[in-house]
Amino acid sequence: MSEDAKCAHASVQDPLWHSPQPVTYAFFEELQKQKKCVHDLVSAGDGAPRARVFKPKDQHCGIWKASEENNEHRRCSASFGDAGTTASVSCFGNLIQMNQFLGAGQSGMFAMDDSSVPEPYYVCERAEQLDSMAKVSDDYQYTHSGLRLRDDDLYPKDFPWVAPKVKWVNWRWPRYEWETARNPNLKVISQWLVHNDVVLHQLVLENYEKEPIKGINIQPGLTDDIHIRDQNHLDSRACECPIGTHESTFPAPHNYGRVTIYALRDPGQLETATSTEPPEGDKDTRSAKNAQSVAAVVALFVNGSGVQLDFDDSLLEYNIDPVANDVPGTLEFIMAYKLIVVPEHNTMGWKDFLFDAQSINVNELLRLETGKLWGHSHQTSTSLLDLGLSKVCLGHTSGAQEPNEATSSGPSSDKANSAHKPPTESAGPDELAEYLVWRHLEFILSVCAIPIKPPRLWTEAEDTSAAGDRLVALTCGDMSGHRVCTSAS
């Protein structure tokens, strides 16, 4: 039997995945048997050159135009999501929390955050803490649950009092760009995205110097301070126990990440997702009644390949090679996050606790989405740009726009977009109205609207997704814990 066949056979039929025992450390020790299969899954490939960093055109982004003196609007969180998976990041692109509807537990909605955030029962206190974590202040503190740059001189000169501008790529995904205080020829890109129920954070450092830039310190945030919360706002029992009481943290297979297991207090409490039966085509082969626990899986990729990390790897150091052939030396980090349901009888494969390197390619995902949304000049389909409220400041004609991203080879990369920018940084009333309408609509559709069908089971044994109508809950949004109340509906 070939190695690939052995991998497929083991992931589906290994008796380990049908054990009636709860997830334990021994469960993950067994995963070490799949060493080659695991390595192949998380590796970028055969060493072929990686694609260039995706750089969107400004007319494909939502950008709030304001004077440099008026930057108070930057001191806030950015929320985004897709199909019931949402996330919030700070004004510097650091992760605050992740939310996903799983259809298990008491509320069906679960959050991943850190110990500084109050329990969901304390609605106001939790919202205030999340909001304070998003802002820039002289007592700014980092969150522990996400990838971040360790050194302050890798941020802009005025860090932490002035935040960088945020671009909403395709009006959906927050993107932060800045020149570092250490060296103006060292640029940073922080890009967020949700794809197939996975939250992805891409952190890119580009070196335009002629010499290597050494000592780039990053903190992967894979500590045991990651916590999972059932977003139940009515039950105070979770507040009676010390945080982390119902959680256990293990290394992912061969240390390619971390797995935090949250044992449900009352497995299967959520008898039905709604008061009525879902449409026949919307039924899922996995039942929330059989849910035993919820797992948060987190992994780090560097230049496209998974990184093996020990528990004491709280700080990593890298060097960036100099410019070669007018192409900047780049260093790309991708942090991947997902929440999954662990069934009562643990019928799961080892791939459930890993990420496929091919599926977390942020550059390729954004290129595909941009091409699909904005179209090409030879296509007859309507572009989103044609639906804009303002036809003056966007620098386009009535025809669809080319989706090709901006290209550059130095800090003056903004010149590539100059033909598409409005004459000044100050926007007119029409452009401001367009920004507000587009962003509010996108926020409602991708963050507030939560499909109440559980996501497909993370296993290669079968695809539990099914076509059909989906019921949607209109919630108050992620910073309010996705509550459903009169003001939201």
mmCIF file with all atom_site columns, N, CA and C in Angstrom, residues 112-116 143-146 221-228 244 249:
data_model
loop_
_atom_site.group_PDB
_atom_site.id
_atom_site.type_symbol
_atom_site.label_atom_id
_atom_site.label_alt_id
_atom_site.label_comp_id
_atom_site.label_asym_id
_atom_site.label_entity_id
_atom_site.label_seq_id
_atom_site.pdbx_PDB_ins_code
_atom_site.Cartn_x
_atom_site.Cartn_y
_atom_site.Cartn_z
_atom_site.occupancy
_atom_site.B_iso_or_equiv
_atom_site.pdbx_formal_charge
_atom_site.auth_seq_id
_atom_site.auth_comp_id
_atom_site.auth_asym_id
_atom_site.auth_atom_id
_atom_site.pdbx_PDB_model_num
ATOM 1  N N  . MET A 1 112 ? -13.731 32.051 21.343 1.00 0.00 ? 112 MET A N  1
ATOM 2  C CA . MET A 1 112 ? -12.357 31.795 21.748 1.00 0.00 ? 112 MET A CA 1
ATOM 3  C C  . MET A 1 112 ? -11.719 33.141 22.060 1.00 0.00 ? 112 MET A C  1
ATOM 4  N N  . ASP A 1 113 ? -11.245 33.305 23.304 1.00 0.00 ? 113 ASP A N  1
ATOM 5  C CA . ASP A 1 113 ? -10.616 34.559 23.715 1.00 0.00 ? 113 ASP A CA 1
ATOM 6  C C  . ASP A 1 113 ? -9.547  34.246 24.751 1.00 0.00 ? 113 ASP A C  1
ATOM 7  N N  . ASP A 1 114 ? -9.193  35.217 25.618 1.00 0.00 ? 114 ASP A N  1
ATOM 8  C CA . ASP A 1 114 ? -8.196  34.940 26.644 1.00 0.00 ? 114 ASP A CA 1
ATOM 9  C C  . ASP A 1 114 ? -8.738  35.272 28.024 1.00 0.00 ? 114 ASP A C  1
ATOM 10 N N  . SER A 1 115 ? -7.930  35.040 29.042 1.00 0.00 ? 115 SER A N  1
ATOM 11 C CA . SER A 1 115 ? -8.398  35.095 30.425 1.00 0.00 ? 115 SER A CA 1
ATOM 12 C C  . SER A 1 115 ? -8.765  36.496 30.889 1.00 0.00 ? 115 SER A C  1
ATOM 13 N N  . SER A 1 116 ? -8.349  37.532 30.180 1.00 0.00 ? 116 SER A N  1
ATOM 14 C CA . SER A 1 116 ? -8.677  38.892 30.605 1.00 0.00 ? 116 SER A CA 1
ATOM 15 C C  . SER A 1 116 ? -10.112 39.280 30.274 1.00 0.00 ? 116 SER A C  1
ATOM 16 N N  . THR A 1 143 ? -3.092  41.039 23.560 1.00 0.00 ? 143 THR A N  1
ATOM 17 C CA . THR A 1 143 ? -3.810  39.813 23.856 1.00 0.00 ? 143 THR A CA 1
ATOM 18 C C  . THR A 1 143 ? -2.831  38.654 23.751 1.00 0.00 ? 143 THR A C  1
ATOM 19 N N  . HIS A 1 144 ? -3.169  37.547 24.363 1.00 0.00 ? 144 HIS A N  1
ATOM 20 C CA . HIS A 1 144 ? -2.269  36.395 24.403 1.00 0.00 ? 144 HIS A CA 1
ATOM 21 C C  . HIS A 1 144 ? -2.625  35.341 23.359 1.00 0.00 ? 144 HIS A C  1
ATOM 22 N N  . SER A 1 145 ? -3.762  35.500 22.693 1.00 0.00 ? 145 SER A N  1
ATOM 23 C CA . SER A 1 145 ? -4.277  34.414 21.878 1.00 0.00 ? 145 SER A CA 1
ATOM 24 C C  . SER A 1 145 ? -3.982  34.555 20.393 1.00 0.00 ? 145 SER A C  1
ATOM 25 N N  . GLY A 1 146 ? -3.165  35.523 19.992 1.00 0.00 ? 146 GLY A N  1
ATOM 26 C CA . GLY A 1 146 ? -2.931  35.694 18.573 1.00 0.00 ? 146 GLY A CA 1
ATOM 27 C C  . GLY A 1 146 ? -1.484  35.968 18.222 1.00 0.00 ? 146 GLY A C  1
ATOM 28 N N  . GLY A 1 221 ? 1.678   33.184 20.215 1.00 0.00 ? 221 GLY A N  1
ATOM 29 C CA . GLY A 1 221 ? 0.427   33.205 20.973 1.00 0.00 ? 221 GLY A CA 1
ATOM 30 C C  . GLY A 1 221 ? -0.230  31.850 21.097 1.00 0.00 ? 221 GLY A C  1
ATOM 31 N N  . LEU A 1 222 ? 0.558   30.793 21.218 1.00 0.00 ? 222 LEU A N  1
ATOM 32 C CA . LEU A 1 222 ? 0.016   29.445 21.378 1.00 0.00 ? 222 LEU A CA 1
ATOM 33 C C  . LEU A 1 222 ? 0.074   29.015 22.837 1.00 0.00 ? 222 LEU A C  1
ATOM 34 N N  . THR A 1 223 ? -0.111  29.955 23.744 1.00 0.00 ? 223 THR A N  1
ATOM 35 C CA . THR A 1 223 ? -0.021  29.648 25.166 1.00 0.00 ? 223 THR A CA 1
ATOM 36 C C  . THR A 1 223 ? -1.298  28.989 25.649 1.00 0.00 ? 223 THR A C  1
ATOM 37 N N  . ASP A 1 224 ? -1.275  28.565 26.906 1.00 0.00 ? 224 ASP A N  1
ATOM 38 C CA . ASP A 1 224 ? -2.470  27.956 27.486 1.00 0.00 ? 224 ASP A CA 1
ATOM 39 C C  . ASP A 1 224 ? -3.449  29.017 27.975 1.00 0.00 ? 224 ASP A C  1
ATOM 40 N N  . ASP A 1 225 ? -3.260  30.267 27.551 1.00 0.00 ? 225 ASP A N  1
ATOM 41 C CA . ASP A 1 225 ? -4.179  31.332 27.930 1.00 0.00 ? 225 ASP A CA 1
ATOM 42 C C  . ASP A 1 225 ? -5.340  31.451 26.949 1.00 0.00 ? 225 ASP A C  1
ATOM 43 N N  . ILE A 1 226 ? -5.398  30.596 25.946 1.00 0.00 ? 226 ILE A N  1
ATOM 44 C CA . ILE A 1 226 ? -6.544  30.551 25.046 1.00 0.00 ? 226 ILE A CA 1
ATOM 45 C C  . ILE A 1 226 ? -7.695  29.858 25.763 1.00 0.00 ? 226 ILE A C  1
ATOM 46 N N  . HIS A 1 227 ? -8.866  30.477 25.737 1.00 0.00 ? 227 HIS A N  1
ATOM 47 C CA . HIS A 1 227 ? -10.020 29.910 26.430 1.00 0.00 ? 227 HIS A CA 1
ATOM 48 C C  . HIS A 1 227 ? -11.235 29.867 25.513 1.00 0.00 ? 227 HIS A C  1
ATOM 49 N N  . ILE A 1 228 ? -12.088 28.888 25.769 1.00 0.00 ? 228 ILE A N  1
ATOM 50 C CA . ILE A 1 228 ? -13.315 28.683 24.998 1.00 0.00 ? 228 ILE A CA 1
ATOM 51 C C  . ILE A 1 228 ? -14.498 28.986 25.903 1.00 0.00 ? 228 ILE A C  1
ATOM 52 N N  . GLY A 1 244 ? -10.794 28.158 32.994 1.00 0.00 ? 244 GLY A N  1
ATOM 53 C CA . GLY A 1 244 ? -9.976  27.037 32.559 1.00 0.00 ? 244 GLY A CA 1
ATOM 54 C C  . GLY A 1 244 ? -10.282 25.734 33.265 1.00 0.00 ? 244 GLY A C  1
ATOM 55 N N  . THR A 1 249 ? -5.257  21.504 27.478 1.00 0.00 ? 249 THR A N  1
ATOM 56 C CA . THR A 1 249 ? -4.497  21.911 26.300 1.00 0.00 ? 249 THR A CA 1
ATOM 57 C C  . THR A 1 249 ? -3.463  20.849 25.955 1.00 0.00 ? 249 THR A C  1
#
